[in-house]
Structures are given as C-alpha cells and as structure tokens.
Amino acid sequence: MYLVVVGLLAIYPAIYHLLTQSPLGEVAVTVLPRMETMVAVLYFSLFAMSFDFISGYTGYLSFGHAAFYGTGAYTVLLIANGKVPLLGPETPFLVALVVGAVLATVLAVVIGLVSFRLTGVYFAMITLGFAQVLYVFVRDWDYVGSNPRDGIALSGARGFELGVPYVDQLTVALGTLTGDTLALAGHTLGTTTVSFYAVGVVVLLCFAAMQRILHSPFGRVMVAIRENEERAEAIGYDTFRYKLGAFAISGFFGGVAGGLLAGFKRSVTPESGFYFLTSGDALLASIIGGFGTLAGPLWGHLFDETVREFLSKRGQGGGLLPYLEQTLSEEFLTTELVGGLTVEGFITAALNGHASLYVGIVFVLFVLYVPDGIVGTVRSRLGGRVARRLPERLWGER
Amino acid sequence: MTLALELAQQALLQAGFVDGLAEFARPGTFAEVVLRGLSKAAIYVMIAAGLTLIFGLLGVLNFAHGALTMIGAYLGGLVMVLTVAQGTGPWARLALFFVAMAVVFGLLSALGGSIEVRLIRPLYDRPPIYQILLTFGVTLVLEELARIVVGFYGLQPLAEWQAALGTIPAFLETSQSLGPVSVRGLALFEIFLGALTVAAIWGFLTRTRYGLFIRAGSEDSEMAEALGIDVRRVFTVVFALGAGVAGVAGTLLMWDPVWGASVPLAAESLLPAFVVVIIGGLGTFRGTVVGGLIVGLVDATTTWWFQNVAVTWTWLPEVAIFMILVVALIVRPQGIYGVEEVGGH
C-alpha cells in the first residue's frame, strides 16, 4: 500500500504536467496544487507526522511543537550564514540538517524533562509556553540577522544542495530559483520537480523510520500510555522514560522537517517557524487526516493546502477566483445582489484568500463527526489497515 | 584596547543596574509601577475570568476565548463609532461605553450559548483533548469571518482600529496626577472596571441562587443533577456568561492603545489569559484574580526595567509572562488554588 502511495506521489509531477497541457488544462490548473505547493506539503507533512507521533500515539498534546520545526530551520540557515561556531558556511546541507535535528532533540529532552511532570491540559499549555518563549526570543534576537522580526534568509544567491556530502554526483540543489534541473531519458525535469523528489526521499526515509519505531515494542508502550497510563505503569514500564524518548524522537523529525523548509525556501520567519499557529496547522493536518495514524497527517495537510491554494488567486497557480473570472460572463459578475454588492464583489470578499474559514469549518465538522480522520475512518470501515484489506476485497480471502 | 572598552562597558552596565535599583525603590516610581501593574492586572483578570468560569464548571479549555474577546472589541468599537459624534461630551462618551458593554455582553452571550449547545454539547463524553480541538477550530472560523467582514468595510484587519480608539473621552487619555504619581486616566478606569467585574462575578457566584447551582455543578455535577438541578442548562448559561465577559473585556481593550481592536487581538489576548488561569489554578475564580495580579505586576516591573535601565533584552517583558508560567508549573503544577484532579488526564 505504501508503495502505491509513494508511486502516486512519484508520478504526480508527470500527471500535473500532462493534465495542465491537456484540453482539460484550465480545470486542472484550477483544481490541482502546484508543484511548489507539493514540496511544501511534503516537508510540512513530515512536521505534522512528528507532531502526530507524540500527540496521536501517546495522547500528550504537544501544543508547542513548532519549537522543534523552528529550531531545525533556524539552525540550518544560521550554519549556512556562518553564524555558528565550528561549523562554517561550507558545511554540507545534510550535515546541517542533522545538526539542526539533533539540537531539536536536545531541546525536546529539556522541555520534556519539565513538561512530562504534568498531564492533560497542563501538558499542552506548558509546551505552548516554552514555544512562545522561544518565539519571542528568536523574534527579537538580533544575532540571527539585521532584522530578526522578518526572520532570516540565506545570504547570497546560493541554494542548498541535498545529497550525500562530498559526492557531487549524488547531490542535487534545492529551490525554485537556485535548484538543479535534471535531464533524464530525454525529458528535462524542472527545478521544482527535482526538489520535490529530493525532499520526498528524505521525508520517505523519516516516515519509514517513524513507522518502524511505532511498530516496535517501544511503539506498543507508547500506545499503552495513550490507552491507560496507570496500567502501563503498573505492568512495570517506566512511562516517564518512554514518554521522554518518544518526545525526543518526535523532536528530531520535527527538526528535520524544519531543516527541509529552510532548504527549500532558503528563508524562515519567526511566524513560520516558532509561532503557535504553526503547531495549529500540524494539529489541523493530523485531525483531518487521522489522529494516531502516521500517514494521516500527509493526507490532512494535502487537503489543507489544496483548499488554500484553490481559494487564493496567486499568480499562475490557478485557483478558483481567476477561473471564475475567466469563465463567468461580465454581465453576471456585475449583477447586483443587495445594496450595491455585486456578484464579483461578493466572490472576492468571501473567497479571496479566506481558505482558513473553510478549512476551519471542515476541521470542526471532522472533530464532531469524523473523529478518526480520513485514514482512521477508512481503516475502521475496511476493518483493518488498507494495505491488508484492499487485496482481500479485490481478490477474495486467501 | 578592546578589552578595556569591554570592561568599561560592563562597569557602565553595572552602574546602570545599581542606579536603576535606586530609582526603582523610590516611592514615587514604585507607586507608579504598582499602579501600572494593577491596571494590567485588571485587564488580565477580565480576559481570563470567562475562561476560568467555563473551565471550572464544564472542564472545557476554551481556545475560542481570544476570538470572542476580539469580536467583542470590534462590536464595542462599532457601537461607539456609530453613536459618538465629534461634539459628544466626555461623560456622554463614558455612558455610551457602558451601553456598548451591555450590548456586547448580550450579543456574545447569545453567540457563546449557541456554540455550547450546537458544538460542545456532543463532545462531553469524549476525551478532553477533543474540546480543545473543537474550540481551536471555532477560533479559526471566527477569526477568518472577522477578517472578511473587517476587510469588506475597508479596514486593515492587522492594524488597530483607529476610529474606535478615537472615541475615548479626553480625561481618560491624558495623565492624571495622584499626589506624587502621575498616571494615565485610562489606567485608573481599567482598575475600576476590573474591580467592578471581579466584584460582579464574585457576587453572582456567592450571593445568587444560580451561582450556587454553578458552584454545586463544579464540585460534583452528577450529584447536582441528582438534586434536581438542570446541569445541562447551567452549562449553557455559564458558557454564555463566560463568552459575554470575554466580550466585555474586548470592549475595554478597544480603548487601550496597547491592545486596540484588531484581528490578531484574538491570539494576543488568549495567551496571557491562559497563563493567568493556569498560574492561579484552572477553574478557581479566586486563583485567577491572584494570578492576574501576579502577572500584571511582574509585567509592569519588567517593562519598567526595560524602558528605564539599560537592559539589552528587548524580549524581556513578553518572555517574563511565559517564564512565570513555566516556573509556576514546575513549582506548583496545579496552580496556586488549584486542585490536583482538575485538568489532568
């Protein structure tokens, strides 16, 4: 099953390319997310997965998870700008990525040591408190750059290169402007597409690692803590250690996700890194996709981003608004509804860039009526994991 | 050379610190800082009061509280902007402010009540995390709606609403001197209003029949139900009340240039409200008042130090609030007046 999903994602660039060229192009551009968005979906999904790893599996809502994302992103950029002692600006991206992730892990252990003395609502609040302290701190720390409130960007017109360090053939540059193009079997892959694959490989590796941990005895204990912590303790597990370990692992992957954000965007702001609404977005992705299913956040965030892009009217990205403006007649658009409000005015006011409204409504509906999320519901409908059930459905029991 | 320079700088900083301490300890300065702290505390208590009422009875940590405050600020501002003309006298403005408060209280209570009945009621038998999630979603929706409406009328959603700030009476805007201390009239008004709110809620909880129901419900809702109290209706009333108080706090914030009516007000007011409520102990009203006082005074002190002494950390005042939270949770996880059981798993 995972192979199918990975395969689908892998051929997405080709599909996108084909459909936008086809007679249906107009519609395809409108409905499908752009390639840049898909890269963002990949690395943010990894962050949402790391959030789900701790929150969905142990039941401890880590509301300050953005701290790890921000740490990863800031570390990578600071190293590249030569602001970190011992690590010069020539440090390979992959090394910086790992350093950022390790720092995030250390941070997770520190926060965890304090926070896991608490449970429930208090745990969510204290992690939020830590993240906000870091957010305010980073926002006003002028060491990171001349204007810390606007975040930091990579100095110079360089880009990051992802791959095996010191081996040129196994390295590709990331980014829409600075990335590599790749000629393969007569086709040239664009910079974004190459970044998509490169980021995708890292995300896939991290996903596999987390999946492996969750299916190990360690992961079973995590679920046991979620279901009944006292019982897990009574059986003899030192739950504090397990929680701390899980939090550290989750912080590590959160840091990797942040590093990938920095690698692709070449810049980060305090808002996109540390602010509590970033954790909120991860929460959104996890709930819509399926809380406590590792693959869920990917689908949840894909949905989130698709709706957001669909309802914004940015550039060539397509979206509903330019599409409506092109297809609907001038007459209809200028029809008055009530008191001087034209159809066009209404569409602009209600749709333009206001995707949060609709995503929020969908989120509320999911919490109320689909608490297991997309993946969780599909699983319970099929009576098991999709990977196991689908073949049985198709070819009968064996 | 550079070393000498650094040493000199350090000496200067230390001298600044000692001077600052001496200045801070002067009675006039100290009283001024305390007054400012009290006015901040009044605001913190007002934005946190509704939150703690709701948590105490329903056990729901209302993430939409900040959004309700923000809507209250806009609605209050709307009433003021529509009614106040250029020539309206200061006392008439003050009277209109109380009218605006009453209107906002009514409207937001209705909104809060319907949110409880429609959205939160189905979730009581689920784990408490789901109520956080739901109210978080409600926040997203309310904020975006506000953004749409505000943007539609040509206002900048991110900036403070200047027209609403302009409706403040002149004598609140200027400095008033109280003996050796000079302080803005608005600060005194905030202290007055905060005390009034605390007294009103306190009286409602301890002196009325409904307050008795609420206290009984917080203690043991099953037992209260067995005694014939319609606990579900009490839940709805308390949620409506909490939302109304949030709106009243918002109406006050609309006049304060530090806050002002803007869409980001939702998050800006929510986070300190959380801190106050948790320091005091989730769900205890007394704890919230004390927590608000602590946070307000610490905030005013750190702000003074930042403004008057060469403290190089610009982030100090903002971080201070959360540092109190972290320290308080380590020392006393259940809050000052909190009970161990509440808010746990």
XYZ file of C-alpha atoms in Angstrom:
743
model
C 0.000 0.000 0.000
C 2.740 2.412 0.936
C 4.390 1.581 -2.345
C 1.212 2.599 -4.163
C 1.075 5.924 -2.305
C 4.738 6.601 -2.883
C 4.275 5.668 -6.512
C 1.325 8.004 -6.876
C 3.291 10.836 -5.346
C 6.257 9.967 -7.519
C 4.339 10.253 -10.757
C 2.446 13.354 -9.600
C 4.760 15.750 -11.473
C 4.126 13.862 -14.685
C 0.383 13.813 -14.103
C 0.370 17.502 -13.314
C 2.363 18.260 -16.400
C 0.164 16.120 -18.623
C -3.142 17.384 -17.316
C -2.222 21.034 -17.499
C -1.235 20.547 -21.128
C -4.364 18.580 -21.979
C -7.685 20.071 -23.115
C -8.756 19.967 -19.501
C -5.803 22.188 -18.639
C -7.921 25.083 -17.422
C -9.706 22.925 -14.898
C -6.566 21.044 -13.901
C -4.653 24.239 -13.155
C -7.591 25.330 -11.042
C -8.027 22.176 -9.044
C -4.591 20.627 -8.687
C -1.969 22.053 -6.341
C 1.153 23.443 -7.963
C 4.500 21.715 -7.727
C 5.861 24.307 -5.275
C 2.887 23.622 -3.060
C 3.519 19.900 -3.276
C 7.076 20.333 -1.983
C 5.686 22.358 0.919
C 3.109 19.648 1.521
C 5.892 17.080 1.768
C 8.073 18.782 4.354
C 5.203 20.182 6.372
C 3.597 16.751 6.413
C 6.781 15.413 7.941
C 6.396 18.028 10.679
C 2.735 17.116 11.141
C 3.730 13.426 11.328
C 6.274 14.174 14.026
C 3.500 16.011 15.883
C 1.174 13.069 15.426
C 3.953 10.720 16.546
C 3.860 12.161 20.050
C 0.313 13.531 20.275
C -1.588 10.879 18.402
C 0.262 7.880 19.820
C 0.929 8.792 23.433
C -2.053 11.109 23.861
C 0.047 14.029 25.092
C -0.958 17.081 23.064
C 2.304 18.855 22.225
C 0.971 22.304 21.501
C 4.400 23.869 21.264
C 5.674 21.530 18.615
C 6.610 24.443 16.355
C 9.648 24.975 18.602
C 11.344 21.950 17.012
C 10.362 22.951 13.485
C 11.767 26.426 14.070
C 14.935 25.099 15.673
C 15.639 22.910 12.661
C 15.036 25.721 10.194
C 16.992 28.350 12.086
C 19.948 26.040 12.689
C 20.304 25.198 9.017
C 20.162 28.857 7.973
C 22.464 30.063 10.734
C 25.054 27.455 9.818
C 24.823 28.435 6.159
C 25.265 32.097 7.077
C 28.368 31.245 9.068
C 26.880 32.264 12.400
C 27.501 29.014 14.208
C 30.913 28.407 15.749
C 32.882 25.385 14.483
C 30.568 24.903 11.500
C 31.428 27.147 8.582
C 29.123 28.193 5.787
C 30.568 25.387 3.639
C 29.039 22.726 5.839
C 27.048 20.368 3.607
C 23.292 20.776 3.880
C 22.756 17.238 5.057
C 25.168 17.717 7.955
C 23.450 20.976 8.890
C 20.111 19.211 8.688
C 21.256 16.536 11.106
C 22.823 19.098 13.440
C 19.526 21.019 13.473
C 17.595 17.859 14.175
C 19.947 16.878 16.988
C 19.557 20.329 18.533
C 15.796 19.943 18.304
C 16.160 16.577 20.045
C 18.148 18.144 22.862
C 15.520 20.864 23.155
C 12.798 18.213 23.267
C 14.572 16.417 26.105
C 14.911 19.653 28.070
C 11.279 20.655 27.534
C 10.153 17.093 28.132
C 12.009 16.774 31.437
C 9.878 19.589 32.810
C 6.649 19.075 30.905
C 6.143 15.361 31.487
C 5.667 16.036 35.167
C 2.252 17.251 34.028
C -0.592 15.658 32.148
C -3.580 16.559 30.019
C -4.408 20.201 29.535
C -1.431 21.301 31.627
C 0.994 19.477 29.375
C -0.440 21.165 26.295
C -0.166 24.541 27.979
C 3.393 24.245 29.244
C 4.714 23.088 25.884
C 2.881 26.035 24.355
C 4.529 28.268 26.943
C 8.029 27.021 26.055
C 7.403 27.518 22.349
C 6.115 31.047 22.873
C 9.170 31.946 24.952
C 11.367 30.750 22.097
C 9.205 32.558 19.549
C 9.515 35.914 21.314
C 13.197 35.305 21.946
C 14.018 34.497 18.325
C 11.873 37.373 17.097
C 13.968 39.887 18.993
C 17.390 38.237 18.910
C 19.436 40.443 16.628
C 22.295 37.937 16.383
C 20.374 35.928 13.771
C 20.204 38.810 11.305
C 19.773 42.532 10.972
C 16.009 42.353 11.182
C 15.012 39.419 13.373
C 11.284 40.188 13.167
C 11.289 39.442 9.454
C 13.209 36.232 10.012
C 16.415 35.280 8.251
C 17.271 34.368 4.713
C 20.265 32.715 3.156
C 22.791 35.377 2.254
C 23.918 35.479 -1.351
C 22.260 33.856 -4.314
C 23.299 30.356 -3.321
C 20.995 27.449 -2.791
C 21.183 24.384 -0.616
C 22.314 21.081 -2.022
C 20.766 17.920 -0.754
C 22.509 14.631 -1.117
C 25.419 12.556 0.055
C 28.009 15.027 1.359
C 31.185 15.448 -0.684
C 29.888 13.273 -3.520
C 28.897 15.561 -6.325
C 27.041 13.046 -8.443
C 24.697 12.172 -5.609
C 23.787 15.742 -4.788
C 21.082 17.993 -6.171
C 20.460 21.645 -5.461
C 17.132 22.631 -3.965
C 14.855 25.597 -4.556
C 12.742 27.051 -7.341
C 15.348 29.548 -8.471
C 18.638 28.005 -7.478
C 17.800 24.349 -7.921
C 19.211 21.886 -10.390
C 17.431 20.691 -13.453
C 17.873 17.086 -14.356
C 17.864 15.570 -17.802
C 16.502 12.075 -17.723
C 15.697 9.890 -20.687
C 15.078 12.804 -22.971
C 12.900 14.752 -20.519
C 14.115 17.709 -18.560
C 12.801 17.901 -15.025
C 12.303 21.416 -13.725
C 13.986 22.765 -10.610
C 10.868 22.375 -8.507
C 10.300 18.841 -9.661
C 13.849 17.875 -8.749
C 13.409 19.458 -5.321
C 10.144 17.562 -4.992
C 11.898 14.244 -5.449
C 14.873 15.156 -3.280
C 12.708 16.343 -0.387
C 10.405 13.397 -0.982
C 13.222 10.914 -0.460
C 14.138 12.434 2.903
C 10.510 12.552 4.010
C 10.036 8.952 2.936
C 13.089 7.824 4.906
C 11.868 9.646 8.002
C 8.383 8.241 7.595
C 9.767 4.723 7.330
C 11.893 5.261 10.434
C 8.955 6.531 12.471
C 6.729 3.745 11.209
C 9.393 1.242 12.228
C 9.611 2.717 15.737
C 5.838 2.707 16.148
C 5.665 -0.970 15.250
C 8.458 -1.891 17.616
C 7.855 -2.825 21.266
C 8.685 0.796 22.079
C 5.741 1.935 19.957
C 3.429 -0.537 21.644
C 4.296 1.016 25.003
C 3.502 4.460 23.563
C 0.028 3.300 22.607
C -0.338 1.655 26.009
C 0.398 5.022 27.620
C -2.302 6.619 25.485
C -4.867 3.980 26.339
C -4.183 3.733 30.052
C -1.065 5.200 31.528
C -1.616 3.898 35.056
C -1.966 0.364 33.786
C 1.190 0.658 31.695
C 2.989 1.823 34.791
C 1.522 -0.974 36.879
C 2.819 -3.549 34.406
C 6.260 -2.192 35.125
C 7.087 0.222 32.367
C 8.847 3.406 33.374
C 6.374 5.537 31.445
C 8.260 8.775 32.079
C 11.246 7.446 30.159
C 9.130 6.166 27.314
C 7.306 9.478 27.014
C 10.584 11.388 27.083
C 12.092 9.074 24.476
C 9.090 9.432 22.201
C 9.167 13.211 22.631
C 12.862 13.308 21.737
C 12.330 11.216 18.604
C 9.408 13.404 17.647
C 11.553 16.497 18.177
C 14.258 15.023 15.949
C 11.923 14.553 12.994
C 10.303 17.913 13.631
C 13.786 19.411 13.325
C 14.433 17.564 10.074
C 11.166 18.952 8.691
C 12.206 22.466 9.696
C 15.590 21.984 8.038
C 13.879 20.948 4.823
C 11.702 24.066 4.987
C 14.836 26.174 5.265
C 16.489 24.199 2.495
C 13.689 24.715 0.019
C 12.562 28.230 0.889
C 16.053 29.499 1.791
C 14.473 31.669 4.464
C 12.390 31.372 7.593
C 10.406 33.824 9.690
C 9.603 33.547 13.389
C 5.947 33.146 12.367
C 6.553 30.232 10.005
C 8.977 28.599 12.428
C 8.029 29.100 16.046
C 4.544 30.626 16.242
C 1.856 28.550 17.908
C -0.372 28.646 14.838
C 2.287 26.578 13.064
C 1.641 23.884 15.653
C -2.037 24.557 14.992
C -1.584 23.740 11.307
C 0.051 20.448 12.233
C -2.897 19.751 14.515
C -5.286 20.529 11.676
C -3.466 18.155 9.355
C -3.436 15.395 11.968
C -7.119 15.662 12.818
C -8.371 15.833 9.256
C -6.023 13.074 8.137
C -6.434 10.866 11.163
C -5.136 11.310 14.693
C -2.958 8.403 15.677
C -2.259 7.222 12.139
C 1.173 8.160 10.907
C 0.153 8.509 7.254
C -2.901 10.600 8.122
C -1.179 13.972 8.501
C 0.065 13.740 4.907
C -3.489 13.466 3.572
C -4.742 16.055 6.021
C -2.142 18.581 5.029
C -2.541 17.824 1.338
C -6.227 18.614 1.741
C -5.476 21.777 3.702
C -3.003 23.103 1.145
C -5.174 22.178 -1.819
C -8.117 24.119 -0.421
C -5.909 27.048 0.490
C -4.426 27.277 -2.961
C -7.762 26.667 -4.631
C -9.185 29.704 -2.878
C -6.318 32.091 -3.391
C -5.724 33.994 -6.568
C -1.971 33.963 -6.615
C -0.218 34.211 -9.972
C -0.240 31.285 -12.359
C -1.049 28.870 -9.608
C -4.611 28.747 -10.733
C -7.297 28.715 -8.133
C -10.995 29.292 -8.141
C -11.063 33.058 -8.421
C -9.205 33.587 -11.714
C -11.105 30.612 -13.107
C -14.477 32.122 -12.233
C -13.442 35.490 -13.564
C -12.493 33.923 -16.867
C -15.471 31.640 -17.279
C -18.369 33.654 -15.888
C -19.772 36.353 -18.099
C -19.141 40.013 -17.453
C -22.876 40.614 -17.119
C -23.310 38.043 -14.396
C -20.353 39.316 -12.443
C -21.664 42.860 -12.286
C -25.226 41.854 -11.364
C -26.303 43.496 -8.154
C -27.309 41.214 -5.326
C -28.215 43.523 -2.472
C -27.396 47.131 -1.842
C -24.666 47.635 -4.385
C -22.952 44.338 -3.664
C -22.132 42.761 -7.000
C -21.549 39.090 -7.592
C -17.918 39.857 -8.259
C -17.625 41.836 -5.061
C -19.199 39.008 -3.141
C -16.916 36.398 -4.636
C -13.857 38.490 -3.908
C -14.935 39.239 -0.362
C -15.984 35.719 0.550
C -13.409 33.630 -1.270
C -10.219 35.525 -1.855
C -7.548 34.135 0.411
C -10.048 33.173 3.065
C -9.399 29.461 2.930
C -8.869 29.351 6.702
C -12.593 29.850 7.098
C -13.494 26.804 5.043
C -10.644 24.687 6.372
C -11.747 25.693 9.869
C -15.334 24.647 9.173
C -14.165 21.333 7.759
C -11.951 20.894 10.820
C -14.857 21.500 13.212
C -17.011 19.054 11.268
C -14.244 16.462 11.422
C -13.855 16.858 15.181
C -17.607 16.491 15.611
C -18.469 13.756 13.166
C -15.277 12.086 11.903
C -13.029 11.974 14.979
C -10.841 9.281 13.422
C -9.991 11.418 10.402
C -9.759 10.256 6.807
C -7.292 7.424 7.266
C -8.749 6.240 10.569
C -12.268 6.099 9.168
C -11.225 4.238 6.053
C -9.437 1.737 8.264
C -12.382 1.122 10.529
C -14.717 0.829 7.522
C -12.496 -1.764 5.933
C -11.896 -3.461 9.246
C -8.128 -3.184 9.181
C -5.237 -1.444 7.552
C -5.775 -0.576 3.923
C -2.680 -2.468 2.888
C -4.061 -5.700 4.271
C -7.714 -5.255 3.426
C -7.615 -3.972 -0.125
C -6.136 -7.109 -1.688
C -8.642 -9.240 0.211
C -11.510 -7.146 -1.071
C -10.256 -7.299 -4.609
C -9.306 -10.937 -4.849
C -11.211 -12.509 -2.009
C -9.885 -14.107 1.143
C -6.882 -16.256 0.737
C 42.234 48.196 23.832
C 39.046 46.305 23.076
C 39.317 44.576 26.401
C 39.497 47.894 28.216
C 36.486 49.059 26.259
C 34.520 45.992 27.202
C 35.441 46.378 30.838
C 34.335 49.985 30.766
C 31.078 48.960 29.149
C 30.488 46.336 31.767
C 31.156 48.797 34.575
C 28.714 51.185 32.962
C 26.066 48.493 32.761
C 26.553 47.607 36.401
C 26.364 51.232 37.423
C 23.160 51.452 35.386
C 21.785 48.491 37.251
C 22.527 49.958 40.673
C 21.163 53.348 39.663
C 18.121 51.632 38.286
C 17.598 49.795 41.538
C 17.824 53.048 43.483
C 15.410 54.732 41.096
C 13.042 51.788 41.213
C 12.946 51.809 45.005
C 11.941 55.481 45.141
C 8.362 55.665 46.482
C 7.038 57.727 43.583
C 8.411 55.435 40.908
C 7.428 52.357 42.807
C 3.850 53.545 43.265
C 3.663 54.355 39.581
C 4.877 50.891 38.607
C 2.407 49.318 41.014
C -0.462 51.345 39.564
C 0.501 50.350 36.047
C 0.773 46.780 37.224
C -2.693 46.951 38.734
C -4.173 48.294 35.511
C -2.515 45.475 33.579
C -3.713 43.012 36.184
C -7.262 44.319 35.781
C -7.113 43.616 32.060
C -5.602 40.179 32.548
C -8.234 39.242 35.103
C -11.004 40.436 32.810
C -9.819 38.435 29.814
C -9.188 35.384 31.978
C -12.358 35.465 34.098
C -14.633 33.961 31.446
C -12.077 31.283 30.646
C -11.841 30.151 34.243
C -15.607 30.156 34.776
C -16.066 27.889 31.793
C -13.240 25.568 32.749
C -14.340 25.342 36.368
C -17.762 24.017 35.533
C -17.555 22.430 32.104
C -13.938 21.280 32.169
C -13.519 22.774 28.690
C -10.411 24.790 27.933
C -11.945 27.312 25.580
C -9.474 28.107 22.824
C -12.053 30.365 21.183
C -11.930 32.731 24.140
C -9.475 35.094 22.480
C -11.562 35.176 19.317
C -14.606 36.116 21.410
C -12.624 38.935 23.021
C -11.599 40.136 19.580
C -15.200 40.109 18.329
C -16.242 41.956 21.479
C -13.628 44.611 20.752
C -14.941 45.107 17.220
C -18.596 45.131 18.241
C -17.943 47.555 21.079
C -15.966 49.742 18.726
C -18.805 49.601 16.222
C -21.351 50.795 18.787
C -19.049 53.608 19.869
C -18.167 54.721 16.336
C -21.814 54.763 15.309
C -23.064 56.693 18.326
C -20.234 59.039 19.227
C -20.078 62.250 17.201
C -17.395 64.900 17.162
C -19.161 67.061 19.738
C -20.138 64.318 22.210
C -19.002 65.300 25.682
C -16.673 63.080 27.726
C -19.326 61.940 30.206
C -21.746 61.061 27.439
C -18.973 59.032 25.844
C -18.426 57.213 29.092
C -22.135 56.479 29.370
C -22.213 55.233 25.788
C -19.278 52.996 26.625
C -21.337 51.238 29.263
C -24.202 50.908 26.775
C -21.741 49.354 24.306
C -20.578 46.981 27.010
C -24.133 45.859 27.728
C -24.860 45.355 24.032
C -21.664 43.359 23.538
C -22.361 41.278 26.617
C -25.821 40.391 25.295
C -24.683 39.552 21.787
C -21.680 37.484 22.816
C -23.646 35.603 25.456
C -26.057 34.583 22.732
C -23.151 33.528 20.497
C -21.469 31.632 23.320
C -24.675 29.885 24.289
C -25.310 28.691 20.774
C -21.712 27.475 20.418
C -22.132 25.408 23.574
C -25.456 23.896 22.550
C -24.562 23.155 18.924
C -20.884 22.246 19.061
C -19.586 21.434 22.507
C -22.506 19.503 23.951
C -21.935 16.453 21.706
C -18.345 16.212 22.925
C -18.714 15.912 26.697
C -18.242 12.158 26.713
C -15.078 12.287 24.603
C -11.539 12.823 25.948
C -10.946 16.477 26.977
C -8.488 16.962 24.113
C -11.383 16.959 21.648
C -12.915 20.021 23.267
C -9.617 21.864 22.877
C -9.536 20.803 19.251
C -13.097 21.907 18.598
C -12.728 25.330 20.155
C -9.453 25.726 18.254
C -11.398 25.136 15.032
C -14.037 27.634 16.149
C -11.236 30.174 16.617
C -10.055 29.689 13.047
C -13.574 30.180 11.711
C -14.367 33.239 13.854
C -11.054 34.893 13.069
C -11.452 34.405 9.358
C -15.045 35.667 9.437
C -13.863 38.770 11.273
C -11.154 39.218 8.672
C -13.699 39.014 5.856
C -16.125 41.479 7.424
C -13.444 43.906 8.553
C -11.724 43.769 5.178
C -15.033 44.258 3.409
C -15.578 47.566 5.161
C -12.146 48.730 4.124
C -10.425 48.410 7.484
C -6.952 46.988 7.928
C -7.504 43.716 9.845
C -3.958 43.635 11.208
C -3.784 47.224 12.473
C -5.692 48.642 15.416
C -8.994 50.282 14.658
C -8.148 53.971 14.963
C -11.722 55.280 14.731
C -12.674 53.214 17.766
C -9.594 54.390 19.662
C -10.674 57.947 18.872
C -13.939 57.655 20.794
C -12.186 57.689 24.150
C -13.064 60.678 26.395
C -10.309 63.250 26.749
C -9.918 62.913 30.509
C -9.093 59.215 30.191
C -6.492 59.859 27.572
C -4.452 62.437 29.455
C -2.301 61.900 32.506
C -3.884 62.430 35.886
C -1.795 63.186 38.919
C -2.447 61.411 42.184
C -0.195 63.079 44.734
C 3.369 62.491 43.562
C 2.328 59.914 40.997
C 1.102 60.724 37.523
C -0.708 58.034 35.668
C -2.959 57.845 32.629
C -6.662 58.211 33.322
C -7.322 55.065 31.332
C -5.213 53.011 33.740
C -7.370 54.153 36.656
C -10.517 53.425 34.668
C -9.193 49.934 33.907
C -8.513 49.274 37.570
C -12.009 50.465 38.417
C -13.646 48.338 35.742
C -11.561 45.298 36.651
C -12.549 45.586 40.289
C -16.168 46.005 39.231
C -16.039 42.864 37.096
C -14.424 40.820 39.843
C -17.000 42.065 42.348
C -19.874 41.342 39.975
C -18.755 37.785 39.210
C -17.911 37.149 42.846
C -21.336 38.371 43.919
C -23.026 36.317 41.244
C -21.212 33.146 42.301
C -21.687 33.522 46.048
C -24.873 35.535 46.509
C -27.308 34.284 43.897
C -29.210 31.053 43.516
C -27.748 30.448 40.092
C -24.273 30.989 41.447
C -24.992 28.273 43.960
C -26.013 25.927 41.134
C -22.774 26.721 39.348
C -20.643 26.073 42.407
C -22.503 22.849 43.084
C -22.026 21.790 39.477
C -18.277 22.484 39.606
C -17.954 20.421 42.746
C -19.856 17.382 41.542
C -22.062 17.673 38.511
C -23.668 14.232 38.918
C -24.667 14.939 42.469
C -26.017 18.342 41.487
C -28.087 16.689 38.787
C -29.409 14.171 41.274
C -30.533 17.068 43.455
C -32.706 18.325 40.632
C -30.533 20.973 39.054
C -30.705 21.030 35.283
C -26.943 20.851 34.880
C -27.060 20.992 31.089
C -28.813 24.328 31.220
C -26.358 25.586 33.824
C -23.551 24.557 31.457
C -25.080 26.599 28.662
C -25.631 29.617 30.901
C -22.050 29.513 32.168
C -20.611 29.238 28.678
C -22.777 32.165 27.570
C -21.683 34.129 30.608
C -18.014 33.392 30.004
C -18.328 34.475 26.374
C -20.119 37.644 27.492
C -17.348 38.522 29.946
C -14.796 37.938 27.188
C -16.718 40.418 25.055
C -16.816 42.996 27.859
C -13.043 42.680 28.243
C -12.741 43.177 24.492
C -14.797 46.341 24.666
C -12.367 47.731 27.206
C -9.343 46.677 25.146
C -10.757 48.572 22.170
C -9.940 51.812 24.043
C -6.446 50.798 25.142
C -3.844 51.821 22.559
C -1.561 48.984 23.687
C -4.184 46.460 22.561
C -6.794 48.011 20.261
C -9.382 46.241 18.131
C -7.623 44.094 15.535
C -7.853 40.520 14.332
C -4.543 39.396 15.913
C -6.003 40.539 19.253
C -7.508 37.057 19.429
C -4.139 35.352 19.886
C -2.603 38.258 21.792
C -5.264 38.121 24.482
C -5.663 34.347 24.542
C -2.092 33.515 25.521
C -1.834 35.779 28.614
C -5.302 34.631 29.632
C -4.069 31.032 29.608
C -1.042 31.960 31.655
C -3.157 33.772 34.253
C -5.666 30.967 34.529
C -3.033 28.265 34.873
C -0.936 30.118 37.430
C -3.984 30.630 39.589
C -5.217 27.105 39.168
C -7.578 26.120 36.364
C -11.183 26.701 37.235
C -10.811 28.582 40.501
C -12.018 32.157 40.266
C -10.014 33.260 43.297
C -6.877 31.811 41.750
C -7.483 33.717 38.535
C -7.706 37.027 40.374
C -4.461 36.316 42.224
C -2.803 35.014 39.055
C -3.833 38.159 37.200
C -2.350 40.336 39.921
C 0.940 38.454 39.854
C 1.248 38.547 36.079
C 0.217 42.209 35.889
C 2.725 43.342 38.499
C 5.578 41.292 37.059
C 4.753 42.569 33.595
C 4.772 46.200 34.738
C 8.039 45.717 36.636
C 9.893 44.089 33.768
C 8.544 46.673 31.352
C 9.807 49.461 33.602
C 13.236 47.872 33.831
C 13.382 47.518 30.114
C 12.351 51.119 29.459
C 14.431 52.841 32.107
C 17.544 50.804 32.685
C 19.922 49.677 30.028
C 18.573 46.180 29.832
C 19.570 44.909 26.440
C 16.929 42.215 26.211
C 14.060 43.718 24.279
C 12.183 40.454 24.669
C 12.192 40.553 28.446
C 8.659 41.877 29.164
C 6.997 39.447 26.778
C 9.053 36.467 27.833
C 8.566 37.278 31.510
C 4.895 36.276 31.371
C 5.700 32.861 29.993
C 8.650 32.411 32.303
C 6.225 32.861 35.206
C 4.087 30.167 33.657
C 6.953 27.719 33.298
C 8.243 28.366 36.809
C 4.756 28.196 38.313
C 4.001 24.902 36.611
C 7.248 23.389 37.824
C 6.802 24.542 41.400
C 3.078 24.022 41.717
C 1.612 22.203 38.706
C -1.998 22.525 39.790
C -1.766 26.293 40.253
C -1.975 28.369 43.399
C -5.517 27.432 44.341
C -5.918 24.501 42.004
C -6.978 21.012 42.934
C -4.804 18.141 41.748
C -7.585 16.323 39.923
C -8.821 19.118 37.668
C -7.419 19.242 34.162
C -5.452 16.029 34.389
C -5.917 13.001 32.257
